[in-house]
Amino acid sequence: MELFSRSWTALRSAVAGLADEDFARPSGCGGWLVRDLVCHLVIDAQDVLITLATPAATEPTRDAATYWEPAATRPTGDDPLDALTVRLAAAYGDPRLLAFHLDDVGSAAGRAAGLADPELRVATQGQVLTAGDYLSAYVLEWTLHHLDLTAHLPWAAGPPADGLAHSRALLERIARVTFPGSFPDADALLIGTGRRAPDEAERAALGRSAARLPVFLG
């Protein structure tokens, strides 16, 4: 729960520190500007609130790793829901309104996560997880999107170190690989999820694991 809170607080703080013109810059998500990514974070925060308020009576069917269903292809931004996010982000007009909405809904999601019993079973997307596993999965979500947010904003603060380490370990479980120890956590995440291609030396260090990568996470 504490790691979820730290990762989410760091991401929201990074958004709060953006200048208005930064919202029109590219993000690390294919086809999305920073404003589109921030709008997606608003929707993510709503999902956290909805899920934590949807208890389940059955046994868990997923954990923090199996929660993820990797896509077969790299996201392009053309998916109908992705396209809706772009239109919704543009409708805000003033980026400060978008940042305010994220802070408002995001603060509520953070409080709900802090109050949740880690053993509580919750339902989402037709599956059941413990709240602890669900929030653990979201540390990876926040960390990847924090990297996306700062991809073209090198002056912005990056994700917390413990969030990066947790996300790397979780991605290794999802992809069934072990990244070389020489890879910094951020690079392992970027390469592992297809956000950048490995160079020749990195591909050689990956060895057979390269065939399992990248995995595209929704």
Short mmCIF file of N, CA, C and O in Angstrom, two decimals, residues 31-91:
data_model
loop_
_atom_site.label_atom_id
_atom_site.label_comp_id
_atom_site.label_asym_id
_atom_site.label_seq_id
_atom_site.Cartn_x
_atom_site.Cartn_y
_atom_site.Cartn_z
N GLY A 31 1.23 7.97 -30.13
CA GLY A 31 0.08 8.72 -30.59
C GLY A 31 -0.52 9.67 -29.58
O GLY A 31 -1.51 10.34 -29.88
N TRP A 32 0.04 9.74 -28.37
CA TRP A 32 -0.52 10.58 -27.32
C TRP A 32 0.41 11.72 -26.96
O TRP A 32 1.61 11.54 -26.82
N LEU A 33 -0.20 12.90 -26.77
CA LEU A 33 0.50 14.02 -26.16
C LEU A 33 0.46 13.85 -24.64
O LEU A 33 -0.26 12.99 -24.12
N VAL A 34 1.21 14.69 -23.95
CA VAL A 34 1.19 14.64 -22.48
C VAL A 34 -0.23 14.83 -21.96
O VAL A 34 -0.65 14.17 -21.02
N ARG A 35 -0.99 15.74 -22.56
CA ARG A 35 -2.36 15.99 -22.08
C ARG A 35 -3.22 14.73 -22.21
O ARG A 35 -4.08 14.47 -21.37
N ASP A 36 -3.00 13.94 -23.27
CA ASP A 36 -3.75 12.71 -23.45
C ASP A 36 -3.40 11.70 -22.37
O ASP A 36 -4.27 11.01 -21.83
N LEU A 37 -2.12 11.63 -22.05
CA LEU A 37 -1.67 10.73 -20.99
C LEU A 37 -2.27 11.13 -19.65
O LEU A 37 -2.73 10.28 -18.88
N VAL A 38 -2.28 12.43 -19.35
CA VAL A 38 -2.85 12.89 -18.08
C VAL A 38 -4.33 12.57 -18.02
O VAL A 38 -4.85 12.17 -16.97
N CYS A 39 -5.04 12.73 -19.13
CA CYS A 39 -6.46 12.36 -19.16
C CYS A 39 -6.62 10.87 -18.89
O CYS A 39 -7.56 10.47 -18.17
N HIS A 40 -5.75 10.05 -19.43
CA HIS A 40 -5.78 8.62 -19.16
C HIS A 40 -5.58 8.34 -17.68
O HIS A 40 -6.21 7.43 -17.11
N LEU A 41 -4.73 9.11 -17.03
CA LEU A 41 -4.50 8.93 -15.60
C LEU A 41 -5.76 9.25 -14.79
O LEU A 41 -6.01 8.61 -13.76
N VAL A 42 -6.53 10.22 -15.25
CA VAL A 42 -7.82 10.51 -14.60
C VAL A 42 -8.72 9.27 -14.67
O VAL A 42 -9.34 8.87 -13.67
N ILE A 43 -8.76 8.65 -15.84
CA ILE A 43 -9.59 7.46 -16.02
C ILE A 43 -9.06 6.31 -15.16
O ILE A 43 -9.83 5.56 -14.55
N ASP A 44 -7.73 6.17 -15.09
CA ASP A 44 -7.13 5.15 -14.22
C ASP A 44 -7.54 5.36 -12.77
O ASP A 44 -7.85 4.40 -12.05
N ALA A 45 -7.49 6.61 -12.31
CA ALA A 45 -7.86 6.91 -10.92
C ALA A 45 -9.32 6.54 -10.66
O ALA A 45 -9.65 6.00 -9.60
N GLN A 46 -10.18 6.79 -11.64
CA GLN A 46 -11.58 6.40 -11.51
C GLN A 46 -11.70 4.88 -11.40
O GLN A 46 -12.50 4.36 -10.61
N ASP A 47 -10.89 4.17 -12.20
CA ASP A 47 -10.92 2.70 -12.15
C ASP A 47 -10.50 2.19 -10.78
O ASP A 47 -11.07 1.22 -10.27
N VAL A 48 -9.50 2.82 -10.18
CA VAL A 48 -9.06 2.42 -8.84
C VAL A 48 -10.21 2.60 -7.84
O VAL A 48 -10.50 1.71 -7.04
N LEU A 49 -10.87 3.74 -7.91
CA LEU A 49 -12.00 4.00 -7.00
C LEU A 49 -13.12 2.99 -7.20
O LEU A 49 -13.67 2.45 -6.23
N ILE A 50 -13.45 2.72 -8.44
CA ILE A 50 -14.53 1.77 -8.74
C ILE A 50 -14.18 0.37 -8.25
O ILE A 50 -14.99 -0.31 -7.62
N THR A 51 -12.96 -0.06 -8.53
CA THR A 51 -12.55 -1.42 -8.15
C THR A 51 -12.52 -1.59 -6.64
O THR A 51 -13.01 -2.60 -6.12
N LEU A 52 -11.96 -0.63 -5.93
CA LEU A 52 -11.88 -0.75 -4.48
C LEU A 52 -13.27 -0.69 -3.82
O LEU A 52 -13.42 -1.12 -2.67
N ALA A 53 -14.25 -0.18 -4.56
CA ALA A 53 -15.62 -0.13 -4.05
C ALA A 53 -16.47 -1.28 -4.60
O ALA A 53 -17.69 -1.25 -4.49
N THR A 54 -15.79 -2.28 -5.20
CA THR A 54 -16.51 -3.43 -5.77
C THR A 54 -15.98 -4.71 -5.14
O THR A 54 -15.17 -5.44 -5.74
N PRO A 55 -16.40 -5.03 -3.92
CA PRO A 55 -15.92 -6.25 -3.25
C PRO A 55 -16.45 -7.50 -3.93
O PRO A 55 -17.52 -7.49 -4.56
N ALA A 56 -15.69 -8.57 -3.83
CA ALA A 56 -16.07 -9.86 -4.43
C ALA A 56 -16.10 -10.92 -3.33
O ALA A 56 -15.32 -10.86 -2.37
N ALA A 57 -16.97 -11.90 -3.50
CA ALA A 57 -17.11 -12.95 -2.49
C ALA A 57 -16.38 -14.24 -2.88
O ALA A 57 -16.29 -15.16 -2.08
N THR A 58 -15.87 -14.29 -4.11
CA THR A 58 -15.23 -15.52 -4.60
C THR A 58 -13.71 -15.45 -4.43
O THR A 58 -13.15 -14.41 -4.10
N GLU A 59 -13.07 -16.59 -4.65
CA GLU A 59 -11.61 -16.66 -4.54
C GLU A 59 -10.95 -15.85 -5.66
O GLU A 59 -11.51 -15.73 -6.77
N PRO A 60 -9.76 -15.30 -5.42
CA PRO A 60 -9.05 -14.57 -6.48
C PRO A 60 -8.77 -15.45 -7.69
O PRO A 60 -8.44 -16.63 -7.56
N THR A 61 -8.92 -14.86 -8.86
CA THR A 61 -8.61 -15.54 -10.11
C THR A 61 -7.31 -15.02 -10.74
O THR A 61 -6.78 -15.63 -11.66
N ARG A 62 -6.82 -13.90 -10.25
CA ARG A 62 -5.59 -13.29 -10.77
C ARG A 62 -4.76 -12.76 -9.61
O ARG A 62 -5.27 -12.54 -8.50
N ASP A 63 -3.47 -12.54 -9.88
CA ASP A 63 -2.62 -11.85 -8.92
C ASP A 63 -2.00 -10.63 -9.62
O ASP A 63 -2.43 -10.26 -10.72
N ALA A 64 -1.01 -10.01 -9.01
CA ALA A 64 -0.46 -8.78 -9.56
C ALA A 64 0.17 -8.99 -10.94
O ALA A 64 0.15 -8.07 -11.78
N ALA A 65 0.71 -10.17 -11.21
CA ALA A 65 1.32 -10.43 -12.52
C ALA A 65 0.29 -10.87 -13.55
O ALA A 65 0.28 -10.38 -14.68
N THR A 66 -0.60 -11.80 -13.17
CA THR A 66 -1.58 -12.31 -14.14
C THR A 66 -2.72 -11.34 -14.37
O THR A 66 -3.54 -11.56 -15.27
N TYR A 67 -2.79 -10.27 -13.59
CA TYR A 67 -3.74 -9.19 -13.87
C TYR A 67 -3.53 -8.66 -15.28
O TYR A 67 -4.47 -8.29 -15.98
N TRP A 68 -2.27 -8.64 -15.70
CA TRP A 68 -1.93 -8.06 -17.00
C TRP A 68 -2.15 -9.07 -18.12
O TRP A 68 -1.78 -10.23 -18.00
N GLU A 69 -2.71 -8.61 -19.21
CA GLU A 69 -2.88 -9.42 -20.42
C GLU A 69 -2.16 -8.71 -21.56
O GLU A 69 -2.72 -7.81 -22.21
N PRO A 70 -0.89 -9.06 -21.80
CA PRO A 70 -0.11 -8.36 -22.83
C PRO A 70 -0.79 -8.42 -24.19
O PRO A 70 -1.37 -9.43 -24.58
N ALA A 71 -0.72 -7.30 -24.89
CA ALA A 71 -1.29 -7.21 -26.24
C ALA A 71 -0.30 -7.78 -27.25
O ALA A 71 0.90 -7.87 -26.99
N ALA A 72 -0.84 -8.17 -28.41
CA ALA A 72 0.00 -8.77 -29.44
C ALA A 72 0.80 -7.72 -30.20
O ALA A 72 1.85 -8.02 -30.79
N THR A 73 0.31 -6.48 -30.23
CA THR A 73 0.96 -5.43 -31.01
C THR A 73 1.14 -4.18 -30.17
O THR A 73 0.46 -3.97 -29.16
N ARG A 74 2.03 -3.33 -30.61
CA ARG A 74 2.32 -2.07 -29.93
C ARG A 74 1.11 -1.13 -30.04
O ARG A 74 0.54 -0.95 -31.12
N PRO A 75 0.69 -0.50 -28.94
CA PRO A 75 -0.41 0.47 -29.02
C PRO A 75 -0.03 1.64 -29.93
O PRO A 75 1.12 2.11 -29.92
N THR A 76 -0.98 2.10 -30.74
CA THR A 76 -0.72 3.21 -31.66
C THR A 76 -1.52 4.46 -31.33
O THR A 76 -1.30 5.52 -31.92
N GLY A 77 -2.51 4.33 -30.42
CA GLY A 77 -3.40 5.44 -30.14
C GLY A 77 -4.65 5.43 -30.98
O GLY A 77 -5.52 6.29 -30.83
N ASP A 78 -4.76 4.44 -31.90
CA ASP A 78 -5.92 4.38 -32.80
C ASP A 78 -7.07 3.54 -32.25
O ASP A 78 -8.16 3.53 -32.83
N ASP A 79 -6.84 2.81 -31.17
CA ASP A 79 -7.92 2.05 -30.54
C ASP A 79 -9.07 3.00 -30.18
O ASP A 79 -8.83 4.15 -29.79
N PRO A 80 -10.35 2.56 -30.32
CA PRO A 80 -11.47 3.47 -30.04
C PRO A 80 -11.41 4.13 -28.67
O PRO A 80 -11.68 5.33 -28.55
N LEU A 81 -11.04 3.38 -27.63
CA LEU A 81 -10.96 3.97 -26.31
C LEU A 81 -9.81 4.96 -26.23
O LEU A 81 -9.94 6.03 -25.61
N ASP A 82 -8.69 4.64 -26.86
CA ASP A 82 -7.56 5.57 -26.89
C ASP A 82 -7.95 6.86 -27.61
O ASP A 82 -7.60 7.96 -27.18
N ALA A 83 -8.66 6.69 -28.73
CA ALA A 83 -9.09 7.87 -29.50
C ALA A 83 -10.07 8.72 -28.69
O ALA A 83 -10.04 9.96 -28.76
N LEU A 84 -10.93 8.07 -27.92
CA LEU A 84 -11.85 8.81 -27.05
C LEU A 84 -11.08 9.61 -26.01
O LEU A 84 -11.42 10.76 -25.71
N THR A 85 -10.02 9.01 -25.47
CA THR A 85 -9.19 9.72 -24.49
C THR A 85 -8.60 10.98 -25.08
O THR A 85 -8.56 12.04 -24.43
N VAL A 86 -8.15 10.92 -26.33
CA VAL A 86 -7.58 12.08 -27.00
C VAL A 86 -8.62 13.18 -27.16
O VAL A 86 -8.35 14.37 -26.90
N ARG A 87 -9.84 12.80 -27.56
CA ARG A 87 -10.90 13.80 -27.73
C ARG A 87 -11.29 14.41 -26.39
O ARG A 87 -11.54 15.62 -26.28
N LEU A 88 -11.35 13.58 -25.36
CA LEU A 88 -11.70 14.07 -24.04
C LEU A 88 -10.64 15.02 -23.51
O LEU A 88 -10.96 16.08 -22.94
N ALA A 89 -9.38 14.69 -23.72
CA ALA A 89 -8.29 15.56 -23.26
C ALA A 89 -8.36 16.92 -23.95
O ALA A 89 -8.18 17.96 -23.31
N ALA A 90 -8.64 16.92 -25.25
CA ALA A 90 -8.72 18.17 -25.99
C ALA A 90 -9.90 19.02 -25.51
O ALA A 90 -9.83 20.25 -25.53
N ALA A 91 -10.97 18.37 -25.04
CA ALA A 91 -12.16 19.10 -24.60
C ALA A 91 -11.91 19.92 -23.34
O ALA A 91 -12.64 20.88 -23.07
#
